[in-house]
Amino acid sequence: MPEFRHYEHSREAKLFRNNKSQAVRIPADFELPGDRVMIHRDGDRLIIEPVRRKNLLDVLAELKPLGPEDQFPDIDDTLPPATEIDL
């Protein structure tokens, strides 16, 4: 019989089948935010963590700086403004 690690905040949960997948019924006091989780295995343990939505600062921090080939092209500044064009 496997030895279980007991933590200060631990509860037994129910496993059940959902079509071909195994699911776990998470007690209300362990409810996770959002509607997606990341699950990974650590030895014989499964770790379930909420997938946090990225905010704008997170997305901007992941952007790579523009390289020389990505810079805006030079434009012809000698063209008259659109308001001065007589049609």
One Martini backbone bead per residue (centre of mass of N, CA, C, O) as a GRO file, in nm:
protein
   87
    1MET     BB    1   0.096   0.036   0.023
    2PRO     BB    2   0.091   0.357  -0.009
    3GLU     BB    3   0.251   0.640   0.094
    4PHE     BB    4   0.129   0.925   0.255
    5ARG     BB    5   0.121   1.262   0.245
    6HIS     BB    6   0.084   1.497   0.504
    7TYR     BB    7  -0.095   1.791   0.530
    8GLU     BB    8  -0.240   2.051   0.670
    9HIS     BB    9  -0.392   2.086   0.375
   10SER     BB   10  -0.595   1.807   0.357
   11ARG     BB   11  -0.781   1.590   0.124
   12GLU     BB   12  -1.008   1.377   0.022
   13ALA     BB   13  -1.083   1.255  -0.308
   14LYS     BB   14  -1.277   1.199  -0.590
   15LEU     BB   15  -1.289   0.957  -0.835
   16PHE     BB   16  -1.368   0.965  -1.195
   17ARG     BB   17  -1.544   0.917  -1.490
   18ASN     BB   18  -1.492   1.088  -1.822
   19ASN     BB   19  -1.523   0.881  -2.020
   20LYS     BB   20  -1.171   0.839  -2.090
   21SER     BB   21  -1.140   1.004  -1.828
   22GLN     BB   22  -0.991   1.111  -1.542
   23ALA     BB   23  -1.133   1.247  -1.241
   24VAL     BB   24  -1.155   1.518  -1.000
   25ARG     BB   25  -1.307   1.608  -0.701
   26ILE     BB   26  -1.306   1.929  -0.590
   27PRO     BB   27  -1.318   2.085  -0.321
   28ALA     BB   28  -1.434   2.394  -0.239
   29ASP     BB   29  -1.172   2.472  -0.055
   30PHE     BB   30  -0.993   2.405  -0.346
   31GLU     BB   31  -1.062   2.608  -0.537
   32LEU     BB   32  -1.002   2.726  -0.859
   33PRO     BB   33  -0.922   2.951  -1.075
   34GLY     BB   34  -1.097   2.940  -1.342
   35ASP     BB   35  -1.086   2.689  -1.644
   36ARG     BB   36  -0.773   2.616  -1.603
   37VAL     BB   37  -0.506   2.368  -1.599
   38MET     BB   38  -0.201   2.244  -1.474
   39ILE     BB   39  -0.040   1.926  -1.529
   40HIS     BB   40   0.193   1.732  -1.325
   41ARG     BB   41   0.462   1.517  -1.264
   42ASP     BB   42   0.593   1.394  -0.929
   43GLY     BB   43   0.638   1.108  -0.962
   44ASP     BB   44   0.349   0.997  -0.779
   45ARG     BB   45   0.257   1.289  -0.836
   46LEU     BB   46   0.002   1.534  -0.878
   47ILE     BB   47   0.001   1.859  -1.023
   48ILE     BB   48  -0.226   2.135  -0.964
   49GLU     BB   49  -0.258   2.435  -1.163
   50PRO     BB   50  -0.331   2.735  -1.241
   51VAL     BB   51  -0.414   2.924  -1.519
   52ARG     BB   52  -0.287   3.225  -1.589
   53ARG     BB   53  -0.372   3.516  -1.696
   54LYS     BB   54  -0.261   3.743  -1.908
   55ASN     BB   55  -0.140   4.046  -1.910
   56LEU     BB   56  -0.019   4.309  -2.075
   57LEU     BB   57   0.262   4.307  -1.936
   58ASP     BB   58   0.328   4.012  -1.998
   59VAL     BB   59   0.318   4.034  -2.305
   60LEU     BB   60   0.526   4.265  -2.340
   61ALA     BB   61   0.766   4.109  -2.197
   62GLU     BB   62   0.774   3.882  -2.440
   63LEU     BB   63   0.875   4.074  -2.633
   64LYS     BB   64   1.076   4.137  -2.887
   65PRO     BB   65   1.296   4.319  -3.014
   66LEU     BB   66   1.362   4.511  -3.269
   67GLY     BB   67   1.515   4.484  -3.554
   68PRO     BB   68   1.653   4.624  -3.828
   69GLU     BB   69   1.441   4.468  -4.021
   70ASP     BB   70   1.181   4.595  -3.839
   71GLN     BB   71   1.186   4.866  -3.925
   72PHE     BB   72   1.077   5.144  -4.036
   73PRO     BB   73   1.040   5.296  -4.314
   74ASP     BB   74   1.117   5.525  -4.517
   75ILE     BB   75   0.980   5.841  -4.596
   76ASP     BB   76   0.813   6.081  -4.791
   77ASP     BB   77   0.814   6.417  -4.675
   78THR     BB   78   0.731   6.584  -4.953
   79LEU     BB   79   0.452   6.539  -4.921
   80PRO     BB   80   0.156   6.656  -4.906
   81PRO     BB   81  -0.095   6.710  -4.733
   82ALA     BB   82  -0.418   6.603  -4.767
   83THR     BB   83  -0.552   6.895  -4.727
   84GLU     BB   84  -0.391   7.016  -5.003
   85ILE     BB   85  -0.563   6.853  -5.189
   86ASP     BB   86  -0.698   6.904  -5.514
   87LEU     BB   87  -0.996   6.748  -5.663
   0.00000   0.00000   0.00000
